[in-house]
Short mmCIF file of C-alpha atoms in Angstrom, two decimals:
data_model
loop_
_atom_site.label_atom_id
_atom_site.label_comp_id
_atom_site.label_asym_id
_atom_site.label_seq_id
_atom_site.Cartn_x
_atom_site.Cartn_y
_atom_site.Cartn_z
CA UNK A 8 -3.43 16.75 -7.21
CA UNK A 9 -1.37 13.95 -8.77
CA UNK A 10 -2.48 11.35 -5.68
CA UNK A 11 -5.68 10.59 -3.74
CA UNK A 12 -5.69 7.62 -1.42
CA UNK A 13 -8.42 6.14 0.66
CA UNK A 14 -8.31 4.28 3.25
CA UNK A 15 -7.33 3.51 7.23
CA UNK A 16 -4.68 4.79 9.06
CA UNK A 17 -3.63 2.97 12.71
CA UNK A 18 -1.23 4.28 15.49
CA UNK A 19 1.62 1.81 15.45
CA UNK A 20 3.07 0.45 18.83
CA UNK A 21 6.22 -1.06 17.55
CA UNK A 22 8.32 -3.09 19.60
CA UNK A 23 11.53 -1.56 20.56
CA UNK A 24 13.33 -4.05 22.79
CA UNK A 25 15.99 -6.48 21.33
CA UNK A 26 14.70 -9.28 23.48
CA UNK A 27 12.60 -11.54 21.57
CA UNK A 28 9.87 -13.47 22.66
CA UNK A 29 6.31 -12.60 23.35
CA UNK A 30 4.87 -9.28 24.93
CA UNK A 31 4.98 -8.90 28.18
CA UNK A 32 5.73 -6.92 31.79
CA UNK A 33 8.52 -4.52 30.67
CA UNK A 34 8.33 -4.52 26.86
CA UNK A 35 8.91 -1.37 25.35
CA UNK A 36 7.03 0.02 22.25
CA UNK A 37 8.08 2.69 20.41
CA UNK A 38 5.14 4.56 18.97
CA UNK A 39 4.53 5.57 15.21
CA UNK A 40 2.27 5.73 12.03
CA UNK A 41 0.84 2.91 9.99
CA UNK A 42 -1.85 1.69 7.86
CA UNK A 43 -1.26 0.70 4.46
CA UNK A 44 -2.60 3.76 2.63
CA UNK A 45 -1.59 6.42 4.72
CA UNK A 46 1.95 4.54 4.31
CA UNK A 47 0.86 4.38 0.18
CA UNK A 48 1.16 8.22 1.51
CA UNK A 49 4.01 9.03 2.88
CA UNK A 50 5.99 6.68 0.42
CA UNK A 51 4.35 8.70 -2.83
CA UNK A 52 5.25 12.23 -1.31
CA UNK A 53 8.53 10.97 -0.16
CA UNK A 54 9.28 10.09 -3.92
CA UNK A 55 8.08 13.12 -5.07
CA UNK A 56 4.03 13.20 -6.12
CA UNK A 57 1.53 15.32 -4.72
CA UNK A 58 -0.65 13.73 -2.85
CA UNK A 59 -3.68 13.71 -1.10
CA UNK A 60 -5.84 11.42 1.54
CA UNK A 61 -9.50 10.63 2.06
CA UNK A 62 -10.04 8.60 5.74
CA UNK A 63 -11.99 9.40 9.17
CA UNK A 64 -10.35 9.87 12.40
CA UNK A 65 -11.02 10.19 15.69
CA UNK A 66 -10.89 13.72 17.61
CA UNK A 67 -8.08 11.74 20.10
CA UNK A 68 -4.97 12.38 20.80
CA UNK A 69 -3.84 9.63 18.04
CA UNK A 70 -5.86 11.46 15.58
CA UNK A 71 -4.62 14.70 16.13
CA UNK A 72 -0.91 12.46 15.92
CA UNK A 73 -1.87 11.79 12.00
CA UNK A 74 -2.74 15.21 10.86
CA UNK A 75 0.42 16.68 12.52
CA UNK A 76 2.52 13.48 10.58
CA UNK A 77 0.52 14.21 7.02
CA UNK A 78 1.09 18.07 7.56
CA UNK A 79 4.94 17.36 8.45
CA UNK A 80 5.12 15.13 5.11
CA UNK A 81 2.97 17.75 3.14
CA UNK A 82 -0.44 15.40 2.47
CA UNK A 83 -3.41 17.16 1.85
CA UNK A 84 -5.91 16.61 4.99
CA UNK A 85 -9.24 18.16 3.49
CA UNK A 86 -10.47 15.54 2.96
CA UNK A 87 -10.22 13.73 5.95
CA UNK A 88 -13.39 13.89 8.74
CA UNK A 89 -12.01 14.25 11.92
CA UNK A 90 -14.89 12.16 14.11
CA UNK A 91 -16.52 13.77 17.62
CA UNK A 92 -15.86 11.01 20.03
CA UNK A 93 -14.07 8.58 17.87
CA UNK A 94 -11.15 6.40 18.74
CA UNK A 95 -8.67 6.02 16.14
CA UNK A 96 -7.39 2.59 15.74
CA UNK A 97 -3.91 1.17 16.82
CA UNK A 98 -2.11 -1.97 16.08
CA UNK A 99 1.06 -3.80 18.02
CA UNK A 100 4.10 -5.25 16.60
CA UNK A 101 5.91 -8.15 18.06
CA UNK A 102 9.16 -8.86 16.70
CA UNK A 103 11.28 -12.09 17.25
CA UNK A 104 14.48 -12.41 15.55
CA UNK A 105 12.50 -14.43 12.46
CA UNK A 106 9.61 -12.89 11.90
CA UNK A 107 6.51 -10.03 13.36
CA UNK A 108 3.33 -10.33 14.97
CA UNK A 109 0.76 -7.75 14.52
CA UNK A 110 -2.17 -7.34 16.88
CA UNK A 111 -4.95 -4.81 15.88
CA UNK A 112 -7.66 -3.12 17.70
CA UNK A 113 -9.63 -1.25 15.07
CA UNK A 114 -13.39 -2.26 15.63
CA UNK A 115 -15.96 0.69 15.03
CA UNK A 116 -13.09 2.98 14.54
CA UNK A 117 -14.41 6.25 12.38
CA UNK A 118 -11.93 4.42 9.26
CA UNK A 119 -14.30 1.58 9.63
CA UNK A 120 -17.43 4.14 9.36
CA UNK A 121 -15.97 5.63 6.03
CA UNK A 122 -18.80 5.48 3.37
CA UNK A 123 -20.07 6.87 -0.19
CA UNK A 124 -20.51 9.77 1.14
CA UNK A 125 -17.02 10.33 2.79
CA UNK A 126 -15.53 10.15 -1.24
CA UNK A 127 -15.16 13.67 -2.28
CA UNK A 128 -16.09 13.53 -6.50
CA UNK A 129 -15.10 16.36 -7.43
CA UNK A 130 -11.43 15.56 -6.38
CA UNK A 131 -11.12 12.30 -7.29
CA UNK A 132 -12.40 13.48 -11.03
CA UNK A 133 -9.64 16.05 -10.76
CA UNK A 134 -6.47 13.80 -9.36
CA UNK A 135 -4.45 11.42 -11.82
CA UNK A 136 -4.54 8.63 -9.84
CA UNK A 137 -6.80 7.19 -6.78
CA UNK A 138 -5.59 4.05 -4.74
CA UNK A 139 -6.98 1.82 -2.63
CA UNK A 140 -6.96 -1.02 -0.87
CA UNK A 141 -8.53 -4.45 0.06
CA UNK A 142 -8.00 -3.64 3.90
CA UNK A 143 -10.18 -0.72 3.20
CA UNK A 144 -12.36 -3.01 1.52
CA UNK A 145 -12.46 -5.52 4.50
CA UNK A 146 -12.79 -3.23 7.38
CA UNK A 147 -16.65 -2.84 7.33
CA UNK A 148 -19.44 -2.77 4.42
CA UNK A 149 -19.48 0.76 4.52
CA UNK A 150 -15.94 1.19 3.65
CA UNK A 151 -16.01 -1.50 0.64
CA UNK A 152 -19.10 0.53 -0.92
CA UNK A 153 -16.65 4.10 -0.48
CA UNK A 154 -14.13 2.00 -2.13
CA UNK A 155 -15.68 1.04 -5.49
CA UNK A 156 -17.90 4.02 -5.27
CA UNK A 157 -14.36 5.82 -5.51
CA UNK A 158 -13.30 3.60 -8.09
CA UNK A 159 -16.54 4.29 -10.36
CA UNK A 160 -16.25 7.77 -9.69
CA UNK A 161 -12.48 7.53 -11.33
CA UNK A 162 -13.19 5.33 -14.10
CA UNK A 163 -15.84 7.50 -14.99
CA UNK A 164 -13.83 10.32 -14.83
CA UNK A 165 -10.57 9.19 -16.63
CA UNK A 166 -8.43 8.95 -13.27
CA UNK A 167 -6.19 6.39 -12.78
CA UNK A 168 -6.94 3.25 -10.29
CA UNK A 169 -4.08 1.43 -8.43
CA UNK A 170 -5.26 -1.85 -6.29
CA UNK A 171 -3.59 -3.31 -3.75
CA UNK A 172 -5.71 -6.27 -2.55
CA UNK A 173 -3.35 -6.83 0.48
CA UNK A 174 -5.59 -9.49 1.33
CA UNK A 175 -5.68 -10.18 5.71
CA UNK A 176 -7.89 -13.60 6.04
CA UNK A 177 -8.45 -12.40 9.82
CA UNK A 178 -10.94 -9.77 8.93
CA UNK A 179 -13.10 -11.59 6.25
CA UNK A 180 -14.60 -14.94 4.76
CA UNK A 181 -11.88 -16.27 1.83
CA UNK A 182 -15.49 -16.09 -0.57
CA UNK A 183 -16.26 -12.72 -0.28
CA UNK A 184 -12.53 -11.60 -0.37
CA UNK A 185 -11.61 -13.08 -3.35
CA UNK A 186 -14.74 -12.03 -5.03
CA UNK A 187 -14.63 -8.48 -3.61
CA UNK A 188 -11.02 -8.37 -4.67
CA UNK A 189 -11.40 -9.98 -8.04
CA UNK A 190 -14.16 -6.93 -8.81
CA UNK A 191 -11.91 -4.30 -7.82
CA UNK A 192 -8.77 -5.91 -10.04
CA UNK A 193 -11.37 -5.68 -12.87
CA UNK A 194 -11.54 -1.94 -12.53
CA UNK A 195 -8.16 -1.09 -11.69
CA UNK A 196 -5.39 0.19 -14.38
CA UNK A 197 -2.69 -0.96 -12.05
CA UNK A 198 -2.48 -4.03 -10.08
CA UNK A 199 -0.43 -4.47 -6.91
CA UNK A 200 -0.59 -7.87 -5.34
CA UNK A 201 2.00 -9.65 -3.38
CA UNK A 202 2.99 -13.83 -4.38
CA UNK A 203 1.45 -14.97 -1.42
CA UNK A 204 -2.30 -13.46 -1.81
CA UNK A 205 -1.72 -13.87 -5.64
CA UNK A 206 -1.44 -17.61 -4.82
CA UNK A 207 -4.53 -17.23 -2.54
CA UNK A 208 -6.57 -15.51 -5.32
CA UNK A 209 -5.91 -17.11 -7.98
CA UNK A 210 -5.01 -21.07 -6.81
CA UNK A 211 -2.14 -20.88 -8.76
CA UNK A 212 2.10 -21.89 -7.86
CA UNK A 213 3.99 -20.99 -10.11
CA UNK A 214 4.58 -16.94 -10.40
CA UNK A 215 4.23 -16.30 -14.28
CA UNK A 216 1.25 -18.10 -13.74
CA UNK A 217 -0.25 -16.34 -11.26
CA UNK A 218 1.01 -13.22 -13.45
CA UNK A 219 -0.68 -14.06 -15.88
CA UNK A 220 -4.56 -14.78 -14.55
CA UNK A 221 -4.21 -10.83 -13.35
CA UNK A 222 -3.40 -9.68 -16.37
CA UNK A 223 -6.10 -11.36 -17.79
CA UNK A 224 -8.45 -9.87 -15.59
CA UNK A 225 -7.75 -6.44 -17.55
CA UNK A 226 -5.54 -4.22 -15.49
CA UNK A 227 -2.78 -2.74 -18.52
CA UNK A 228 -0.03 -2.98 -15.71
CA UNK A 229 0.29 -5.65 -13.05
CA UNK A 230 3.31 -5.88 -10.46
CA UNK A 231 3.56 -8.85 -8.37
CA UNK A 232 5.78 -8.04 -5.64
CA UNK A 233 7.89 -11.27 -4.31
CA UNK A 234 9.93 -9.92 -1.29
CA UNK A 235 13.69 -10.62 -1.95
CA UNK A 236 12.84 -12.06 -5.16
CA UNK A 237 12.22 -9.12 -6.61
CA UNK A 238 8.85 -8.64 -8.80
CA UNK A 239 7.66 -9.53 -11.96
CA UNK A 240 6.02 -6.50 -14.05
CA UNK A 241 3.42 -7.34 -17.09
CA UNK A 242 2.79 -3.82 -19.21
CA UNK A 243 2.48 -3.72 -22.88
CA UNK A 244 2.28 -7.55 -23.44
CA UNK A 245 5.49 -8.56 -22.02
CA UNK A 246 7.13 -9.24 -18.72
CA UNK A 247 9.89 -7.58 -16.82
CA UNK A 248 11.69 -9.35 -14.32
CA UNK A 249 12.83 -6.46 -11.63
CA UNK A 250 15.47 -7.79 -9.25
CA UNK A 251 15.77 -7.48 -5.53
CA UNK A 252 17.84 -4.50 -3.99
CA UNK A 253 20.09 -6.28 -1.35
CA UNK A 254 19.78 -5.29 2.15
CA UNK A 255 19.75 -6.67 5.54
CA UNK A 256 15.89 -6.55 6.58
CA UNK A 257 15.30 -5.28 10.10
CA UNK A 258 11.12 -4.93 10.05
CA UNK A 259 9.31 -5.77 6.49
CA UNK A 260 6.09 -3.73 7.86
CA UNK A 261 5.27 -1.57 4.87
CA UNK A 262 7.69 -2.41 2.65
CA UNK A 263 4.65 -2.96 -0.50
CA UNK A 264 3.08 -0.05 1.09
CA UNK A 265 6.19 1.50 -0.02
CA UNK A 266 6.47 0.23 -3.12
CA UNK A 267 3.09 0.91 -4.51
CA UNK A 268 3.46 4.86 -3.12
CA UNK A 269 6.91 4.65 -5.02
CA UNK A 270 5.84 3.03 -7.63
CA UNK A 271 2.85 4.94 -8.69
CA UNK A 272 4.89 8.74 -7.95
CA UNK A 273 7.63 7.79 -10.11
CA UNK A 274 5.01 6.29 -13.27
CA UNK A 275 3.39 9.72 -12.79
CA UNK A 276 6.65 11.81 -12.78
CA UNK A 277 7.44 10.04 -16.66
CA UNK A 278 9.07 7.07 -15.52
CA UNK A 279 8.50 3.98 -18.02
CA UNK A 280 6.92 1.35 -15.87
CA UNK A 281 10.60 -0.93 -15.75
CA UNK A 282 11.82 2.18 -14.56
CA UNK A 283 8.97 2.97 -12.13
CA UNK A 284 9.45 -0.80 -10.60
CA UNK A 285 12.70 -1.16 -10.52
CA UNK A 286 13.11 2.43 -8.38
CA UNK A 287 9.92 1.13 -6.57
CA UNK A 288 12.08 -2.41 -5.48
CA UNK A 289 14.60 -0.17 -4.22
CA UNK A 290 12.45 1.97 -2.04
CA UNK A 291 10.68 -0.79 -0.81
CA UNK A 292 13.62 -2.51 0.17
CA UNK A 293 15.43 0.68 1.74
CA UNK A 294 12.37 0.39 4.06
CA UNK A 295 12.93 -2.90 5.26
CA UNK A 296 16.32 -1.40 7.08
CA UNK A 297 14.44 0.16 10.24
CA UNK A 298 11.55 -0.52 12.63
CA UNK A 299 8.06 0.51 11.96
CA UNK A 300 6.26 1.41 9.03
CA UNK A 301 6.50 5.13 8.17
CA UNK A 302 10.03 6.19 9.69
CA UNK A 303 12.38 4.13 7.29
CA UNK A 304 10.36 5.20 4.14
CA UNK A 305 13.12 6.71 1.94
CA UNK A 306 13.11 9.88 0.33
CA UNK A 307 13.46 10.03 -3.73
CA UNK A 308 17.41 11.42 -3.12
CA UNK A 309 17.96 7.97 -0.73
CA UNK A 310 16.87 5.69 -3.39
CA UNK A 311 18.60 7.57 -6.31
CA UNK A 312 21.73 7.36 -4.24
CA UNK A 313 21.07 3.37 -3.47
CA UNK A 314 20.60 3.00 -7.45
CA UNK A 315 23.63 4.55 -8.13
CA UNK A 316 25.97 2.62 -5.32
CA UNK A 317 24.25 -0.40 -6.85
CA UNK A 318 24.27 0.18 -10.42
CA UNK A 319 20.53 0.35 -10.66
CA UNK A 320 20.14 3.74 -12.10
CA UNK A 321 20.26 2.38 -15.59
CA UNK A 322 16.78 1.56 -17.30
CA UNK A 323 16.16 -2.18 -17.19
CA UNK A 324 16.70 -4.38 -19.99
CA UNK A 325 13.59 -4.08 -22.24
CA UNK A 326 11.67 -7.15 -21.69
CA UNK A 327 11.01 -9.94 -24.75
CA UNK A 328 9.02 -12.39 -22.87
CA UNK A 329 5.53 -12.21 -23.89
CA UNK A 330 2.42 -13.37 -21.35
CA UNK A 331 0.89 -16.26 -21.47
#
């Protein structure tokens, strides 16, 4: 197994009408997949990795939706618990022509009841890489023990650890957040935050800066993912500065889901980490095109063609700017 991921997934109910404004009598939804590491998922296999995933589910009808989505994609579902009884969570999406809303309703869904026990060792000692999340973290105290018990397990073990912190102030205190998240940076290998909840860890502006304090924290590669500005990679002592992939956004849900699954497939396949980013940006931003989070995910042969139209198939520049 190249991937395991842990984590929650949630039924999307995606808004499908053109009208904006709030939900109401007569909106629409169309209905689809989320949650940020079954998307990790999707977007790893898509771009080639093998790849496996560690969650609860109900025994619903939206459970049973996931397994037949991760057998379609070719995810490996052993070890996921399918829950008597349970109700597997689902989250809204409100779209006005600026921005999204999300609405979730994911209390005491089986995700929330994952625990130490849930994390299979003997797979995690046997994958390349494990992933997680800080949503996983955040969902109940049960699931942040599975998480770093995961993480131990894989450090012990000489597996890889990518973190996204993908930090949600709605479902915990800032104090224990930044400290849970902080922890979990420490034991990563590869750290995936976003600008805005680097800022929010780390109190810091200005992007090298924030850059910088997670490097320092130990992880050998860091990508800070800034939207249509690109991201800023820090690997071997030096920065890369990966540019944007021009598009014309429809629905940003999942897009650093994307990127991290694309990322992480591509550094496993050989890539150079400049490589791995820059075919990561252009994933991420392919997904931006359509509504919802796991239908626009691009397959490895969309992005290569993308590269190409744009250019981008050339390694990057090697980068000269050292971190501060």
């Amino acid at each position: 197994m190249d991937i395991l991921a842990a984590g929650e997934p949630l039924l999307e109910f995606n808004t499908s009408t053109d009208a904006p404004g709030p939900v109401g009598a007569g909106t629409s939804f169309t209905v689809g997949h989320g949650g940020d590491t079954s998307n990790f998922c999707v977007a790893a296999r898509r771009s080639g990795a093998d790849t496996g995933y560690i969650t609860r589910i109900g025994d619903d009808d939206f459970g049973a939706s996931f397994l037949r989505l991760w057998e379609r994609e070719g995810i490996a579902t052993e070890h996921v618990v399918r829950e008597p009884g349970g109700r597997t969570g689902i989250y809204f999406i409100a779209r006005t022509p600026t921005e999204s809303s999300f609405t979730y309703y994911r209390a005491r869904s089986p995700a929330s009841r994952l625990a130490p026990a849930d994390i299979p060792a003997g797979a995690i000692a046997r994958a390349r890489l494990l992933h997680l999340s800080g949503i996983t973290q955040a969902i109940s105290t049960s699931a942040c023990d599975a998480a770093f018990h995961a993480m131990r397990l894989a450090r012990d073990n000489g597996t890889l650890v990518s973190y996204d912190p993908n930090i949600r102030p709605a479902l915990w205190p800032a104090e224990r957040a930044r400290a849970v998240a902080w922890r979990s940076v420490e034991l990563c290998d590869i750290a995936l935050p976003n600008l805005d909840e680097g800022r929010l860890l780390t109190g810091l502006h200005d992007p090298d800066e924030v850059l910088a304090e997670f490097v320092r924290r130990g992880p050998s590669v860091v990508v800070l993912k800034m939207g249509d500005r690109g991201a800023l990679l820090a690997h071997d002592g030096a920065v890369t500065r990966i540019a944007p992939h021009p598009v014309d956004p429809v629905d940003t849900t999942g897009a650093g889901d994307t990127f991290d699954g694309a990322f992480a497939a591509r550094l496993l396949a050989g890539a150079t980490p400049p490589e791995a980013a820059q075919y990561a940006a252009v994933a991420a931003a392919l997904t931006t095109t359509g509504p919802g989070a796991v239908t626009p995910i691009p397959r490895r042969e969309d992005v290569d063609a993308a590269r190409r139209s744009q250019g981008a198939d050339r390694p990057p520049p090697s980068a000269s700017t050292p971190v501060r």
